[in-house]
JSON list of C-alpha atoms in Angstrom, two decimals:
[
{"chain": "V", "resi": 1, "resn": "UNK", "atom": "CA", "xyz": [17.80, 203.33, 157.36]},
{"chain": "V", "resi": 2, "resn": "UNK", "atom": "CA", "xyz": [15.92, 200.94, 159.62]},
{"chain": "V", "resi": 3, "resn": "UNK", "atom": "CA", "xyz": [17.94, 198.58, 161.96]},
{"chain": "V", "resi": 4, "resn": "UNK", "atom": "CA", "xyz": [16.33, 195.36, 160.20]},
{"chain": "V", "resi": 5, "resn": "UNK", "atom": "CA", "xyz": [17.23, 196.57, 156.77]},
{"chain": "V", "resi": 6, "resn": "UNK", "atom": "CA", "xyz": [20.90, 197.01, 157.84]},
{"chain": "V", "resi": 7, "resn": "UNK", "atom": "CA", "xyz": [20.87, 193.69, 159.33]},
{"chain": "V", "resi": 8, "resn": "UNK", "atom": "CA", "xyz": [19.39, 191.90, 156.42]},
{"chain": "V", "resi": 9, "resn": "UNK", "atom": "CA", "xyz": [21.96, 193.75, 154.10]},
{"chain": "V", "resi": 10, "resn": "UNK", "atom": "CA", "xyz": [24.86, 192.44, 156.21]},
{"chain": "V", "resi": 11, "resn": "UNK", "atom": "CA", "xyz": [23.83, 188.84, 156.30]},
{"chain": "V", "resi": 12, "resn": "UNK", "atom": "CA", "xyz": [23.41, 189.09, 152.41]},
{"chain": "V", "resi": 13, "resn": "UNK", "atom": "CA", "xyz": [26.97, 190.20, 152.14]},
{"chain": "V", "resi": 14, "resn": "UNK", "atom": "CA", "xyz": [28.24, 187.51, 154.47]},
{"chain": "V", "resi": 15, "resn": "UNK", "atom": "CA", "xyz": [26.39, 184.72, 152.34]},
{"chain": "V", "resi": 16, "resn": "UNK", "atom": "CA", "xyz": [28.03, 186.13, 149.46]},
{"chain": "V", "resi": 17, "resn": "UNK", "atom": "CA", "xyz": [31.38, 185.77, 150.67]},
{"chain": "V", "resi": 18, "resn": "UNK", "atom": "CA", "xyz": [30.70, 182.29, 152.09]},
{"chain": "V", "resi": 19, "resn": "UNK", "atom": "CA", "xyz": [29.65, 181.12, 148.76]},
{"chain": "V", "resi": 20, "resn": "UNK", "atom": "CA", "xyz": [32.72, 182.66, 146.88]},
{"chain": "V", "resi": 21, "resn": "UNK", "atom": "CA", "xyz": [35.16, 180.94, 149.37]},
{"chain": "V", "resi": 22, "resn": "UNK", "atom": "CA", "xyz": [33.63, 177.38, 149.15]},
{"chain": "V", "resi": 23, "resn": "UNK", "atom": "CA", "xyz": [33.17, 177.48, 145.18]},
{"chain": "V", "resi": 24, "resn": "UNK", "atom": "CA", "xyz": [35.62, 175.63, 142.82]},
{"chain": "V", "resi": 25, "resn": "UNK", "atom": "CA", "xyz": [38.33, 177.45, 141.62]},
{"chain": "V", "resi": 26, "resn": "UNK", "atom": "CA", "xyz": [39.80, 177.91, 138.10]},
{"chain": "V", "resi": 27, "resn": "UNK", "atom": "CA", "xyz": [42.63, 175.67, 139.01]},
{"chain": "V", "resi": 28, "resn": "UNK", "atom": "CA", "xyz": [40.51, 172.87, 140.19]},
{"chain": "V", "resi": 29, "resn": "UNK", "atom": "CA", "xyz": [37.93, 173.03, 137.20]},
{"chain": "V", "resi": 30, "resn": "UNK", "atom": "CA", "xyz": [38.37, 170.35, 134.34]},
{"chain": "V", "resi": 31, "resn": "UNK", "atom": "CA", "xyz": [41.30, 171.42, 132.16]},
{"chain": "V", "resi": 32, "resn": "UNK", "atom": "CA", "xyz": [42.46, 173.57, 135.06]},
{"chain": "V", "resi": 33, "resn": "UNK", "atom": "CA", "xyz": [46.07, 173.69, 136.15]},
{"chain": "V", "resi": 34, "resn": "UNK", "atom": "CA", "xyz": [45.15, 171.57, 139.00]},
{"chain": "V", "resi": 35, "resn": "UNK", "atom": "CA", "xyz": [44.32, 168.53, 136.94]},
{"chain": "V", "resi": 36, "resn": "UNK", "atom": "CA", "xyz": [47.61, 166.51, 135.42]},
{"chain": "V", "resi": 37, "resn": "UNK", "atom": "CA", "xyz": [47.59, 166.39, 131.74]},
{"chain": "V", "resi": 38, "resn": "UNK", "atom": "CA", "xyz": [49.80, 166.36, 128.82]},
{"chain": "V", "resi": 39, "resn": "UNK", "atom": "CA", "xyz": [51.98, 169.35, 128.09]},
{"chain": "V", "resi": 40, "resn": "UNK", "atom": "CA", "xyz": [51.35, 170.82, 124.60]},
{"chain": "V", "resi": 41, "resn": "UNK", "atom": "CA", "xyz": [54.04, 171.10, 122.17]},
{"chain": "V", "resi": 42, "resn": "UNK", "atom": "CA", "xyz": [54.16, 172.88, 119.05]},
{"chain": "V", "resi": 43, "resn": "UNK", "atom": "CA", "xyz": [54.89, 170.85, 115.61]},
{"chain": "V", "resi": 44, "resn": "UNK", "atom": "CA", "xyz": [57.12, 172.39, 113.04]},
{"chain": "V", "resi": 45, "resn": "UNK", "atom": "CA", "xyz": [53.87, 173.55, 111.01]},
{"chain": "V", "resi": 46, "resn": "UNK", "atom": "CA", "xyz": [53.19, 175.76, 114.11]},
{"chain": "V", "resi": 47, "resn": "UNK", "atom": "CA", "xyz": [50.06, 173.59, 115.51]},
{"chain": "V", "resi": 48, "resn": "UNK", "atom": "CA", "xyz": [50.05, 172.27, 118.98]},
{"chain": "V", "resi": 49, "resn": "UNK", "atom": "CA", "xyz": [49.89, 168.69, 119.72]},
{"chain": "V", "resi": 50, "resn": "UNK", "atom": "CA", "xyz": [49.92, 167.18, 122.86]},
{"chain": "V", "resi": 51, "resn": "UNK", "atom": "CA", "xyz": [52.92, 164.76, 123.66]},
{"chain": "V", "resi": 52, "resn": "UNK", "atom": "CA", "xyz": [52.22, 161.27, 124.92]},
{"chain": "V", "resi": 53, "resn": "UNK", "atom": "CA", "xyz": [52.83, 160.68, 128.67]},
{"chain": "V", "resi": 54, "resn": "UNK", "atom": "CA", "xyz": [55.87, 158.73, 129.09]},
{"chain": "V", "resi": 55, "resn": "UNK", "atom": "CA", "xyz": [55.61, 154.88, 129.63]},
{"chain": "V", "resi": 56, "resn": "UNK", "atom": "CA", "xyz": [57.78, 152.38, 130.29]},
{"chain": "V", "resi": 57, "resn": "UNK", "atom": "CA", "xyz": [59.09, 150.91, 126.96]},
{"chain": "V", "resi": 58, "resn": "UNK", "atom": "CA", "xyz": [58.87, 147.29, 126.18]},
{"chain": "V", "resi": 59, "resn": "UNK", "atom": "CA", "xyz": [62.11, 145.33, 126.58]},
{"chain": "V", "resi": 60, "resn": "UNK", "atom": "CA", "xyz": [63.67, 144.63, 123.18]},
{"chain": "V", "resi": 61, "resn": "UNK", "atom": "CA", "xyz": [63.94, 141.06, 122.20]},
{"chain": "V", "resi": 62, "resn": "UNK", "atom": "CA", "xyz": [67.55, 139.80, 122.80]},
{"chain": "V", "resi": 63, "resn": "UNK", "atom": "CA", "xyz": [69.68, 139.58, 119.57]},
{"chain": "V", "resi": 64, "resn": "UNK", "atom": "CA", "xyz": [70.44, 136.08, 118.46]},
{"chain": "V", "resi": 65, "resn": "UNK", "atom": "CA", "xyz": [74.25, 135.69, 118.55]},
{"chain": "V", "resi": 66, "resn": "UNK", "atom": "CA", "xyz": [76.14, 133.34, 116.17]},
{"chain": "V", "resi": 67, "resn": "UNK", "atom": "CA", "xyz": [77.33, 130.20, 117.73]},
{"chain": "V", "resi": 68, "resn": "UNK", "atom": "CA", "xyz": [81.04, 130.00, 117.19]},
{"chain": "V", "resi": 69, "resn": "UNK", "atom": "CA", "xyz": [82.33, 127.21, 115.64]},
{"chain": "V", "resi": 70, "resn": "UNK", "atom": "CA", "xyz": [84.40, 124.38, 117.13]},
{"chain": "V", "resi": 71, "resn": "UNK", "atom": "CA", "xyz": [88.16, 125.13, 117.04]},
{"chain": "V", "resi": 72, "resn": "UNK", "atom": "CA", "xyz": [90.05, 122.59, 114.70]},
{"chain": "V", "resi": 73, "resn": "UNK", "atom": "CA", "xyz": [91.47, 119.95, 116.33]},
{"chain": "V", "resi": 74, "resn": "UNK", "atom": "CA", "xyz": [95.09, 120.57, 117.46]},
{"chain": "V", "resi": 75, "resn": "UNK", "atom": "CA", "xyz": [97.45, 119.40, 115.05]},
{"chain": "V", "resi": 76, "resn": "UNK", "atom": "CA", "xyz": [94.88, 118.59, 112.41]},
{"chain": "V", "resi": 77, "resn": "UNK", "atom": "CA", "xyz": [96.40, 120.36, 109.81]},
{"chain": "V", "resi": 78, "resn": "UNK", "atom": "CA", "xyz": [99.40, 118.48, 110.00]},
{"chain": "V", "resi": 79, "resn": "UNK", "atom": "CA", "xyz": [99.36, 115.26, 108.03]},
{"chain": "V", "resi": 80, "resn": "UNK", "atom": "CA", "xyz": [101.60, 113.67, 110.60]},
{"chain": "V", "resi": 81, "resn": "UNK", "atom": "CA", "xyz": [100.00, 114.46, 113.88]},
{"chain": "V", "resi": 82, "resn": "UNK", "atom": "CA", "xyz": [98.46, 111.02, 114.33]},
{"chain": "V", "resi": 83, "resn": "UNK", "atom": "CA", "xyz": [101.60, 108.96, 113.08]},
{"chain": "V", "resi": 84, "resn": "UNK", "atom": "CA", "xyz": [102.62, 107.09, 116.15]},
{"chain": "V", "resi": 85, "resn": "UNK", "atom": "CA", "xyz": [106.10, 105.35, 116.53]},
{"chain": "V", "resi": 86, "resn": "UNK", "atom": "CA", "xyz": [106.41, 102.00, 115.23]},
{"chain": "V", "resi": 87, "resn": "UNK", "atom": "CA", "xyz": [106.45, 99.00, 117.72]},
{"chain": "V", "resi": 88, "resn": "UNK", "atom": "CA", "xyz": [107.07, 95.25, 117.20]},
{"chain": "V", "resi": 89, "resn": "UNK", "atom": "CA", "xyz": [103.32, 94.98, 116.75]},
{"chain": "V", "resi": 90, "resn": "UNK", "atom": "CA", "xyz": [103.46, 96.91, 113.64]},
{"chain": "V", "resi": 91, "resn": "UNK", "atom": "CA", "xyz": [106.54, 95.41, 111.63]},
{"chain": "V", "resi": 92, "resn": "UNK", "atom": "CA", "xyz": [108.06, 92.54, 110.37]},
{"chain": "V", "resi": 93, "resn": "UNK", "atom": "CA", "xyz": [111.99, 92.04, 110.85]},
{"chain": "V", "resi": 94, "resn": "UNK", "atom": "CA", "xyz": [114.81, 90.32, 109.19]},
{"chain": "V", "resi": 95, "resn": "UNK", "atom": "CA", "xyz": [118.63, 90.28, 109.66]},
{"chain": "V", "resi": 96, "resn": "UNK", "atom": "CA", "xyz": [121.02, 89.67, 106.72]},
{"chain": "V", "resi": 97, "resn": "UNK", "atom": "CA", "xyz": [124.84, 88.94, 106.61]},
{"chain": "V", "resi": 98, "resn": "UNK", "atom": "CA", "xyz": [126.27, 91.95, 105.08]},
{"chain": "V", "resi": 99, "resn": "UNK", "atom": "CA", "xyz": [129.98, 91.57, 105.45]},
{"chain": "V", "resi": 100, "resn": "UNK", "atom": "CA", "xyz": [131.48, 88.30, 106.43]},
{"chain": "V", "resi": 101, "resn": "UNK", "atom": "CA", "xyz": [134.65, 89.34, 107.56]},
{"chain": "V", "resi": 102, "resn": "UNK", "atom": "CA", "xyz": [133.41, 91.76, 110.14]},
{"chain": "V", "resi": 103, "resn": "UNK", "atom": "CA", "xyz": [130.24, 89.80, 110.75]},
{"chain": "V", "resi": 104, "resn": "UNK", "atom": "CA", "xyz": [127.92, 92.63, 110.05]},
{"chain": "V", "resi": 105, "resn": "UNK", "atom": "CA", "xyz": [124.29, 92.27, 109.35]},
{"chain": "V", "resi": 106, "resn": "UNK", "atom": "CA", "xyz": [121.80, 94.50, 107.76]},
{"chain": "V", "resi": 107, "resn": "UNK", "atom": "CA", "xyz": [118.77, 94.71, 109.83]},
{"chain": "V", "resi": 108, "resn": "UNK", "atom": "CA", "xyz": [115.28, 95.44, 107.96]},
{"chain": "V", "resi": 109, "resn": "UNK", "atom": "CA", "xyz": [111.87, 96.29, 109.26]},
{"chain": "V", "resi": 110, "resn": "UNK", "atom": "CA", "xyz": [108.72, 96.44, 107.02]},
{"chain": "V", "resi": 111, "resn": "UNK", "atom": "CA", "xyz": [105.37, 98.29, 108.12]},
{"chain": "V", "resi": 112, "resn": "UNK", "atom": "CA", "xyz": [103.14, 95.39, 107.88]},
{"chain": "V", "resi": 113, "resn": "UNK", "atom": "CA", "xyz": [100.00, 97.45, 109.01]},
{"chain": "V", "resi": 114, "resn": "UNK", "atom": "CA", "xyz": [97.32, 99.72, 107.43]},
{"chain": "V", "resi": 115, "resn": "UNK", "atom": "CA", "xyz": [98.60, 102.90, 108.80]},
{"chain": "V", "resi": 116, "resn": "UNK", "atom": "CA", "xyz": [101.81, 104.78, 108.73]},
{"chain": "V", "resi": 117, "resn": "UNK", "atom": "CA", "xyz": [104.12, 104.82, 111.69]},
{"chain": "V", "resi": 118, "resn": "UNK", "atom": "CA", "xyz": [107.50, 106.26, 112.54]},
{"chain": "V", "resi": 119, "resn": "UNK", "atom": "CA", "xyz": [110.84, 104.35, 113.25]},
{"chain": "V", "resi": 120, "resn": "UNK", "atom": "CA", "xyz": [112.40, 106.36, 116.00]},
{"chain": "V", "resi": 121, "resn": "UNK", "atom": "CA", "xyz": [115.83, 106.38, 116.93]},
{"chain": "V", "resi": 122, "resn": "UNK", "atom": "CA", "xyz": [118.04, 103.25, 116.79]},
{"chain": "V", "resi": 123, "resn": "UNK", "atom": "CA", "xyz": [116.73, 99.69, 117.03]},
{"chain": "V", "resi": 124, "resn": "UNK", "atom": "CA", "xyz": [117.17, 98.22, 120.45]},
{"chain": "V", "resi": 125, "resn": "UNK", "atom": "CA", "xyz": [119.14, 94.86, 119.81]},
{"chain": "V", "resi": 126, "resn": "UNK", "atom": "CA", "xyz": [119.98, 92.22, 122.29]},
{"chain": "V", "resi": 127, "resn": "UNK", "atom": "CA", "xyz": [122.10, 88.95, 121.55]},
{"chain": "V", "resi": 128, "resn": "UNK", "atom": "CA", "xyz": [120.25, 85.74, 122.27]},
{"chain": "V", "resi": 129, "resn": "UNK", "atom": "CA", "xyz": [120.84, 84.30, 125.49]},
{"chain": "V", "resi": 130, "resn": "UNK", "atom": "CA", "xyz": [123.68, 86.77, 126.33]},
{"chain": "V", "resi": 131, "resn": "UNK", "atom": "CA", "xyz": [123.24, 89.88, 128.19]},
{"chain": "V", "resi": 132, "resn": "UNK", "atom": "CA", "xyz": [123.60, 93.40, 127.21]},
{"chain": "V", "resi": 133, "resn": "UNK", "atom": "CA", "xyz": [122.51, 94.81, 124.05]},
{"chain": "V", "resi": 134, "resn": "UNK", "atom": "CA", "xyz": [124.20, 96.70, 120.92]},
{"chain": "V", "resi": 135, "resn": "UNK", "atom": "CA", "xyz": [125.42, 100.04, 121.67]},
{"chain": "V", "resi": 136, "resn": "UNK", "atom": "CA", "xyz": [123.92, 103.12, 119.44]},
{"chain": "V", "resi": 137, "resn": "UNK", "atom": "CA", "xyz": [126.39, 104.46, 116.73]},
{"chain": "V", "resi": 138, "resn": "UNK", "atom": "CA", "xyz": [125.81, 107.67, 115.37]},
{"chain": "V", "resi": 139, "resn": "UNK", "atom": "CA", "xyz": [123.23, 110.43, 115.89]},
{"chain": "V", "resi": 140, "resn": "UNK", "atom": "CA", "xyz": [119.40, 109.90, 115.31]},
{"chain": "V", "resi": 141, "resn": "UNK", "atom": "CA", "xyz": [116.60, 112.54, 114.02]},
{"chain": "V", "resi": 142, "resn": "UNK", "atom": "CA", "xyz": [114.40, 113.69, 116.40]},
{"chain": "V", "resi": 143, "resn": "UNK", "atom": "CA", "xyz": [110.65, 112.51, 116.68]},
{"chain": "V", "resi": 144, "resn": "UNK", "atom": "CA", "xyz": [109.43, 115.30, 114.60]},
{"chain": "V", "resi": 145, "resn": "UNK", "atom": "CA", "xyz": [112.06, 113.96, 111.65]},
{"chain": "V", "resi": 146, "resn": "UNK", "atom": "CA", "xyz": [112.06, 110.24, 112.44]},
{"chain": "V", "resi": 147, "resn": "UNK", "atom": "CA", "xyz": [111.57, 108.07, 109.33]},
{"chain": "V", "resi": 148, "resn": "UNK", "atom": "CA", "xyz": [107.76, 107.78, 108.18]},
{"chain": "V", "resi": 149, "resn": "UNK", "atom": "CA", "xyz": [107.07, 104.09, 106.92]},
{"chain": "V", "resi": 150, "resn": "UNK", "atom": "CA", "xyz": [103.98, 104.01, 104.75]},
{"chain": "V", "resi": 151, "resn": "UNK", "atom": "CA", "xyz": [102.34, 100.57, 104.82]},
{"chain": "V", "resi": 152, "resn": "UNK", "atom": "CA", "xyz": [104.57, 98.14, 103.01]},
{"chain": "V", "resi": 153, "resn": "UNK", "atom": "CA", "xyz": [107.65, 100.40, 103.35]},
{"chain": "V", "resi": 154, "resn": "UNK", "atom": "CA", "xyz": [111.04, 99.60, 105.09]},
{"chain": "V", "resi": 155, "resn": "UNK", "atom": "CA", "xyz": [113.45, 101.07, 107.15]},
{"chain": "V", "resi": 156, "resn": "UNK", "atom": "CA", "xyz": [117.17, 99.71, 107.37]},
{"chain": "V", "resi": 157, "resn": "UNK", "atom": "CA", "xyz": [120.02, 99.68, 110.54]},
{"chain": "V", "resi": 158, "resn": "UNK", "atom": "CA", "xyz": [123.56, 98.25, 110.42]},
{"chain": "V", "resi": 159, "resn": "UNK", "atom": "CA", "xyz": [124.55, 95.86, 113.18]},
{"chain": "V", "resi": 160, "resn": "UNK", "atom": "CA", "xyz": [128.42, 95.96, 113.50]},
{"chain": "V", "resi": 161, "resn": "UNK", "atom": "CA", "xyz": [129.86, 92.42, 114.63]},
{"chain": "V", "resi": 162, "resn": "UNK", "atom": "CA", "xyz": [132.82, 92.58, 117.24]},
{"chain": "V", "resi": 163, "resn": "UNK", "atom": "CA", "xyz": [136.14, 91.53, 116.61]},
{"chain": "V", "resi": 164, "resn": "UNK", "atom": "CA", "xyz": [137.16, 88.08, 117.62]},
{"chain": "V", "resi": 165, "resn": "UNK", "atom": "CA", "xyz": [139.47, 89.11, 120.68]},
{"chain": "V", "resi": 166, "resn": "UNK", "atom": "CA", "xyz": [138.59, 85.97, 122.55]},
{"chain": "V", "resi": 167, "resn": "UNK", "atom": "CA", "xyz": [136.63, 87.98, 125.24]},
{"chain": "V", "resi": 168, "resn": "UNK", "atom": "CA", "xyz": [133.03, 87.32, 123.47]},
{"chain": "V", "resi": 169, "resn": "UNK", "atom": "CA", "xyz": [131.08, 84.79, 122.13]},
{"chain": "V", "resi": 170, "resn": "UNK", "atom": "CA", "xyz": [129.43, 83.90, 118.81]},
{"chain": "V", "resi": 171, "resn": "UNK", "atom": "CA", "xyz": [125.61, 83.64, 118.57]},
{"chain": "V", "resi": 172, "resn": "UNK", "atom": "CA", "xyz": [122.89, 82.31, 116.13]},
{"chain": "V", "resi": 173, "resn": "UNK", "atom": "CA", "xyz": [120.24, 84.95, 116.79]},
{"chain": "V", "resi": 174, "resn": "UNK", "atom": "CA", "xyz": [119.15, 88.13, 118.01]},
{"chain": "V", "resi": 175, "resn": "UNK", "atom": "CA", "xyz": [116.20, 90.03, 119.23]},
{"chain": "V", "resi": 176, "resn": "UNK", "atom": "CA", "xyz": [115.03, 93.44, 118.25]},
{"chain": "V", "resi": 177, "resn": "UNK", "atom": "CA", "xyz": [112.45, 95.92, 119.84]},
{"chain": "V", "resi": 178, "resn": "UNK", "atom": "CA", "xyz": [111.56, 99.55, 118.81]},
{"chain": "V", "resi": 179, "resn": "UNK", "atom": "CA", "xyz": [112.09, 102.73, 120.51]},
{"chain": "V", "resi": 180, "resn": "UNK", "atom": "CA", "xyz": [108.69, 103.99, 120.93]},
{"chain": "V", "resi": 181, "resn": "UNK", "atom": "CA", "xyz": [109.55, 107.02, 123.57]},
{"chain": "V", "resi": 182, "resn": "UNK", "atom": "CA", "xyz": [107.16, 105.23, 125.59]},
{"chain": "V", "resi": 183, "resn": "UNK", "atom": "CA", "xyz": [106.72, 102.26, 128.32]},
{"chain": "V", "resi": 184, "resn": "UNK", "atom": "CA", "xyz": [104.88, 100.40, 125.93]},
{"chain": "V", "resi": 185, "resn": "UNK", "atom": "CA", "xyz": [105.50, 96.69, 126.49]},
{"chain": "V", "resi": 186, "resn": "UNK", "atom": "CA", "xyz": [106.63, 95.00, 123.29]},
{"chain": "V", "resi": 187, "resn": "UNK", "atom": "CA", "xyz": [107.12, 91.26, 122.03]},
{"chain": "V", "resi": 188, "resn": "UNK", "atom": "CA", "xyz": [110.59, 91.02, 120.73]},
{"chain": "V", "resi": 189, "resn": "UNK", "atom": "CA", "xyz": [111.18, 90.11, 117.14]},
{"chain": "V", "resi": 190, "resn": "UNK", "atom": "CA", "xyz": [113.90, 87.72, 116.70]},
{"chain": "V", "resi": 191, "resn": "UNK", "atom": "CA", "xyz": [116.01, 86.82, 113.63]},
{"chain": "V", "resi": 192, "resn": "UNK", "atom": "CA", "xyz": [118.70, 84.27, 112.91]},
{"chain": "V", "resi": 193, "resn": "UNK", "atom": "CA", "xyz": [122.46, 85.59, 112.63]},
{"chain": "V", "resi": 194, "resn": "UNK", "atom": "CA", "xyz": [124.70, 82.58, 112.17]},
{"chain": "V", "resi": 195, "resn": "UNK", "atom": "CA", "xyz": [128.36, 83.27, 113.46]},
{"chain": "V", "resi": 196, "resn": "UNK", "atom": "CA", "xyz": [127.51, 86.83, 114.98]},
{"chain": "V", "resi": 197, "resn": "UNK", "atom": "CA", "xyz": [130.46, 87.48, 117.45]},
{"chain": "V", "resi": 198, "resn": "UNK", "atom": "CA", "xyz": [129.53, 89.38, 120.47]},
{"chain": "V", "resi": 199, "resn": "UNK", "atom": "CA", "xyz": [132.32, 91.15, 122.15]},
{"chain": "V", "resi": 200, "resn": "UNK", "atom": "CA", "xyz": [131.53, 93.40, 125.01]},
{"chain": "V", "resi": 201, "resn": "UNK", "atom": "CA", "xyz": [131.10, 97.28, 124.05]},
{"chain": "V", "resi": 202, "resn": "UNK", "atom": "CA", "xyz": [132.17, 96.27, 120.45]},
{"chain": "V", "resi": 203, "resn": "UNK", "atom": "CA", "xyz": [128.72, 95.60, 118.77]},
{"chain": "V", "resi": 204, "resn": "UNK", "atom": "CA", "xyz": [127.03, 98.89, 117.63]},
{"chain": "V", "resi": 205, "resn": "UNK", "atom": "CA", "xyz": [124.16, 99.38, 115.64]},
{"chain": "V", "resi": 206, "resn": "UNK", "atom": "CA", "xyz": [122.96, 102.64, 113.49]},
{"chain": "V", "resi": 207, "resn": "UNK", "atom": "CA", "xyz": [119.86, 104.59, 113.53]},
{"chain": "V", "resi": 208, "resn": "UNK", "atom": "CA", "xyz": [116.92, 103.59, 111.14]},
{"chain": "V", "resi": 209, "resn": "UNK", "atom": "CA", "xyz": [117.62, 104.90, 107.44]},
{"chain": "V", "resi": 210, "resn": "UNK", "atom": "CA", "xyz": [115.68, 104.72, 104.49]},
{"chain": "V", "resi": 211, "resn": "UNK", "atom": "CA", "xyz": [118.28, 102.70, 102.29]},
{"chain": "V", "resi": 212, "resn": "UNK", "atom": "CA", "xyz": [120.48, 99.83, 103.03]},
{"chain": "V", "resi": 213, "resn": "UNK", "atom": "CA", "xyz": [123.66, 101.55, 101.58]},
{"chain": "V", "resi": 214, "resn": "UNK", "atom": "CA", "xyz": [123.65, 104.15, 104.32]},
{"chain": "V", "resi": 215, "resn": "UNK", "atom": "CA", "xyz": [122.93, 102.07, 106.87]},
{"chain": "V", "resi": 216, "resn": "UNK", "atom": "CA", "xyz": [125.78, 99.71, 106.37]},
{"chain": "V", "resi": 217, "resn": "UNK", "atom": "CA", "xyz": [128.37, 102.72, 105.48]},
{"chain": "V", "resi": 218, "resn": "UNK", "atom": "CA", "xyz": [128.10, 104.71, 108.66]}
]
């Protein structure tokens, strides 16, 4: 074989090898493994399907929550929760002679308002121009059990006169204020008590009661 022919064949071989090295591979062709694509999945019927590419899911709309109802007002289920202690602004006051021999008087208050109030504890009784006040006789119910006065209802207390021991003095009037368990300033209510003998530490008054008989028998 001539030298020229051998050289031509060698050149042709080199050209084929160069074209093979530079050409597209199977993996780089469309549909090859070099191109990202969906992975086929097999459906229950046996046919292949392409699963969608994962994408960010839309955020779910927030669920509406029920607005909690307002809690009931404390004590609103108790019919007495807004019944305040009676003051002298809520009542009228009278005093009547109950026992002449002992100079005892029946004290009476009446709710003159339009709302109920509670007559707490003992009345606070002072003696005209004299100093001091009547001492408390007997126990009184607590504020929760205090006597409730509806409009027009009355409560009673018994004021015992002192013995004529020569150490006291007779007065013609007394003044009353109510126990309110507070520092509420009250205008004293006055009542006539002719001949009431006031002796130091001898005059006493009962707690408020719902009838005159109990008030005078204690």
